[in-house]
C-alpha cells in the first residue's frame, strides 16, 4: 500500500490485519471508511491485484463493508464471486447489472444498501436502470435481476421523460411528483428526489422515492416499445 494510506492506518482509531483472503481495514467511522475509499480507490485496487486477494474496508457496527478486487485496476472481467452483490457483502440489499463499478458508483451502491427508501440509478446514455436496492425492487414488485435490465423509456410517457431529463440538465437535483410504470401491469403517482451525477465521463441519475405509490389507471400510450 502507498505511504499515504499507511499513514492513515497508523492514526488513532484505525486498525488493519492481513490474512490469506487479503487485507481487512477497520476505520473509526463510516465517513472515514468512505473517504479512504474515495481518496485511494485506485491504489487499493492495485494493492488487491498485487496480493492476489481483496482489500476490505469496514467500520464499527458495519453491515456492508466496501471491498476492492484486483480486477478493478485492470481490463479483466471479474470472477463470478466478485460481482457487485459480493463486493458489497450486503446479503442482497442492493443489486447491480454493471460489471465495471468505479469507486464513486460503488459508494452510491453502499449508500443505497443502507437506505430504507427505494433507490435506483439509471445510466443516462442508454437509459438503463443498472442499480436498485431491495426496497425499490419490492416497490416495483419486480425481481431485481429484471429491474436492473430495464430500459426506462418503456416505463415513462415520452413527454414526462423529456421533461425529467431537461430538468436534470438545468437543476441537477430536485424533487418531483409525476406518474410512471411500476411494472408492466401497474402505473402510479410517485414523489421522487432526482439527482444527476457524473462518474468517469458517464452521466447517471439517482432516484430516491419519498412517497408510497398511488396506483392510477394506465394512461394511453404507456409501455410503448423502448427506443
Coordinates of C-alpha atoms in Angstrom, one line a residue:
X1 CA 0.0 0.0 0.0
X2 CA 1.1 3.6 -0.5
X3 CA 2.8 5.6 2.2
X4 CA -0.3 7.9 2.4
X5 CA -2.6 5.0 3.1
X6 CA -0.2 3.5 5.7
X7 CA 0.0 6.9 7.5
X8 CA -3.8 6.9 7.7
X9 CA -4.0 3.4 9.0
X10 CA -1.5 4.3 11.8
X11 CA -3.7 7.1 13.1
X12 CA -5.6 6.6 16.3
X13 CA -8.8 4.6 15.8
X14 CA -7.7 2.8 12.7
X15 CA -6.6 -0.9 12.5
X16 CA -5.9 -3.4 9.9
X17 CA -4.9 -7.1 9.5
X18 CA -3.6 -9.3 6.8
X19 CA -5.0 -12.8 6.1
X20 CA -5.0 -15.4 3.3
X21 CA -8.0 -13.5 1.9
X22 CA -6.3 -10.2 1.7
X23 CA -6.3 -7.0 3.9
X24 CA -9.1 -6.0 6.3
X25 CA -9.1 -2.4 7.3
X26 CA -11.2 -1.1 10.3
X27 CA -12.0 2.6 10.1
X28 CA -13.2 4.6 13.1
X29 CA -16.4 5.6 11.3
X30 CA -18.3 5.0 8.1
X31 CA -17.4 8.5 7.0
X32 CA -13.7 7.8 7.4
X33 CA -14.1 4.5 5.5
X34 CA -15.9 6.1 2.5
X35 CA -13.3 8.9 2.5
X36 CA -10.5 6.4 2.3
X37 CA -12.3 4.5 -0.5
X38 CA -12.9 7.7 -2.5
X39 CA -9.4 9.1 -2.0
X40 CA -7.4 5.9 -2.6
X41 CA -9.7 3.6 -4.6
X42 CA -7.1 3.1 -7.4
X43 CA -4.3 2.4 -5.0
X44 CA -6.5 -0.1 -3.0
X45 CA -7.4 -1.9 -6.2
X46 CA -3.8 -2.1 -7.2
X47 CA -2.9 -3.5 -3.8
X48 CA -5.6 -6.1 -4.1
X49 CA -4.1 -7.1 -7.5
X50 CA -0.6 -7.4 -6.1
X51 CA -1.6 -9.6 -3.2
X52 CA -4.0 -11.6 -5.4
X53 CA -6.7 -11.1 -2.8
X54 CA -9.0 -8.3 -1.8
X55 CA -9.0 -5.2 0.4
X56 CA -12.0 -4.7 2.7
X57 CA -12.9 -1.5 4.5
X58 CA -15.3 -1.7 7.4
X59 CA -16.2 0.3 10.5
X60 CA -17.7 -0.4 13.9
X61 CA -21.2 -1.7 13.5
X62 CA -20.7 -2.1 9.8
X63 CA -23.1 -4.4 7.9
X64 CA -21.9 -3.5 4.4
X65 CA -18.1 -3.2 4.1
X66 CA -16.5 -1.7 1.0
X67 CA -14.3 -4.1 -0.9
X68 CA -11.7 -3.7 -3.7
X69 CA -10.6 -6.5 -6.0
X70 CA -7.6 -6.7 -8.4
X71 CA -9.8 -6.7 -11.5
X72 CA -10.9 -3.1 -10.7
X73 CA -7.5 -1.9 -11.7
X74 CA -7.3 -3.9 -14.9
X75 CA -9.3 -4.6 -18.0
X76 CA -10.0 -8.1 -16.9
X77 CA -13.6 -9.2 -16.1
X78 CA -14.4 -10.1 -12.5
X79 CA -14.8 -13.7 -11.4
X80 CA -18.4 -14.7 -10.7
X81 CA -17.8 -14.5 -7.0
X82 CA -16.7 -10.9 -7.4
X83 CA -19.9 -9.4 -8.8
X84 CA -21.4 -6.2 -7.4
X85 CA -23.5 -8.1 -4.8
X86 CA -20.4 -9.9 -3.5
X87 CA -18.4 -6.8 -3.5
X88 CA -20.8 -5.2 -1.1
X89 CA -21.4 -8.3 1.0
X90 CA -24.8 -6.9 1.7
X91 CA -26.9 -10.0 1.7
X92 CA -29.0 -8.9 -1.3
X93 CA -29.7 -5.4 -0.1
X94 CA -28.7 -3.8 -3.4
X95 CA -28.3 -5.1 -6.9
X96 CA -26.3 -4.0 -10.0
X97 CA -26.1 -5.3 -13.6
X98 CA -22.9 -3.4 -14.5
X99 CA -19.6 -5.2 -14.1
X100 CA -17.3 -2.2 -14.1
X101 CA -18.0 -0.2 -10.9
X102 CA -15.9 2.9 -10.4
X103 CA -15.3 4.0 -6.8
X104 CA -17.8 6.8 -6.8
X105 CA -20.5 4.5 -8.1
X106 CA -19.6 1.9 -5.5
X107 CA -20.0 4.5 -2.8
X108 CA -23.5 5.2 -4.1
X109 CA -24.3 1.5 -4.0
X110 CA -23.2 1.3 -0.4
X111 CA -25.5 4.3 0.5
X112 CA -28.4 2.7 -1.4
X113 CA -27.9 -0.6 0.5
X114 CA -28.2 1.4 3.8
X115 CA -31.2 3.5 2.6
X116 CA -34.6 2.4 3.8
X117 CA -36.3 4.3 1.0
X118 CA -36.5 2.8 -2.6
X119 CA -33.4 3.9 -4.6
X120 CA -32.5 3.3 -8.2
X121 CA -29.7 4.5 -10.5
X122 CA -30.1 4.9 -14.3
X123 CA -27.4 5.4 -16.9
X124 CA -28.3 8.5 -18.9
X125 CA -26.6 7.4 -22.2
X126 CA -28.7 4.3 -22.6
X127 CA -31.5 5.0 -20.1
X128 CA -30.8 1.6 -18.5
X129 CA -31.6 1.1 -14.8
X130 CA -28.5 -0.6 -13.5
X131 CA -28.9 -0.4 -9.7
X132 CA -31.8 -0.9 -7.4
X133 CA -31.9 -1.6 -3.6
X134 CA -34.2 -4.1 -2.1
X135 CA -36.9 -1.5 -1.1
X136 CA -37.0 -0.4 -4.8
X137 CA -37.3 -4.0 -6.1
X138 CA -40.1 -4.5 -3.5
X139 CA -41.9 -1.3 -4.6
X140 CA -41.7 -2.3 -8.3
X141 CA -42.8 -5.8 -7.5
X142 CA -40.1 -6.9 -9.9
X143 CA -37.2 -9.3 -9.4
X144 CA -34.0 -7.2 -9.1
X145 CA -32.4 -9.3 -11.9
X146 CA -35.2 -7.9 -14.2
X147 CA -35.4 -4.4 -12.7
X148 CA -31.6 -3.9 -13.4
X149 CA -32.0 -4.7 -17.0
X150 CA -34.9 -2.2 -17.7
X151 CA -34.6 0.5 -20.4
X152 CA -36.6 3.2 -18.6
X153 CA -38.2 4.9 -21.6
X154 CA -40.5 1.9 -21.6
X155 CA -41.9 3.0 -18.2
X156 CA -42.4 6.7 -18.8
X157 CA -44.6 8.7 -21.1
X158 CA -42.3 10.4 -23.6
X159 CA -43.2 13.9 -22.7
X160 CA -42.6 13.3 -19.0
X161 CA -39.2 11.6 -19.6
X162 CA -38.2 14.6 -21.8
X163 CA -39.2 17.0 -19.0
X164 CA -37.2 14.9 -16.4
X165 CA -34.0 15.0 -18.5
X166 CA -34.4 18.7 -19.2
X167 CA -34.8 19.5 -15.5
X168 CA -31.8 17.3 -14.6
X169 CA -29.6 19.3 -17.1
X170 CA -30.8 22.6 -15.7
X171 CA -31.1 21.9 -12.0
X172 CA -29.1 18.8 -11.2
X173 CA -31.2 17.9 -8.2
X174 CA -34.9 18.3 -7.5
X175 CA -38.0 16.7 -6.1
X176 CA -40.9 15.9 -8.5
X177 CA -44.3 14.4 -8.3
X178 CA -45.1 12.5 -11.5
X179 CA -46.6 9.3 -12.8
X180 CA -44.7 6.2 -14.2
X181 CA -44.9 2.5 -14.6
X182 CA -44.0 0.3 -11.6
X183 CA -44.1 -2.8 -13.8
X184 CA -45.9 -4.0 -16.9
X185 CA -49.3 -4.2 -15.1
X186 CA -49.2 -1.1 -12.8
X187 CA -48.9 2.7 -13.2
X188 CA -48.6 5.0 -10.2
X189 CA -48.2 8.6 -9.0
X190 CA -44.8 9.0 -7.2
X191 CA -42.8 11.7 -5.5
X192 CA -39.1 11.2 -6.0
X193 CA -35.9 13.1 -5.4
X194 CA -33.8 13.0 -8.5
X195 CA -30.1 13.8 -8.8
X196 CA -27.8 13.8 -11.8
X197 CA -24.1 12.9 -11.3
X198 CA -21.1 12.0 -13.4
X199 CA -18.6 9.2 -12.9
X200 CA -15.7 8.7 -15.3
X201 CA -17.4 10.7 -18.1
X202 CA -20.7 8.9 -17.8
X203 CA -23.8 10.6 -16.5
X204 CA -26.3 8.8 -14.2
X205 CA -29.5 9.8 -12.4
X206 CA -30.4 8.6 -9.0
X207 CA -34.0 8.5 -7.9
X208 CA -35.0 8.2 -4.2
X209 CA -38.7 7.6 -3.8
X210 CA -40.2 9.7 -1.0
X211 CA -43.8 8.6 -1.1
X212 CA -46.0 5.5 -1.2
X213 CA -47.0 4.8 -4.8
X214 CA -50.7 5.7 -5.5
X215 CA -52.0 3.4 -8.2
X216 CA -53.8 5.1 -11.2
X217 CA -55.2 3.8 -14.5
X218 CA -52.6 3.0 -17.1
X219 CA -52.6 6.0 -19.5
X220 CA -52.9 5.7 -23.3
X221 CA -49.5 5.3 -24.9
X222 CA -47.9 3.8 -21.9
X223 CA -45.5 0.8 -22.2
X224 CA -44.5 1.8 -25.7
X225 CA -41.6 -0.3 -27.1
X226 CA -38.2 1.1 -25.9
X227 CA -36.5 3.3 -28.4

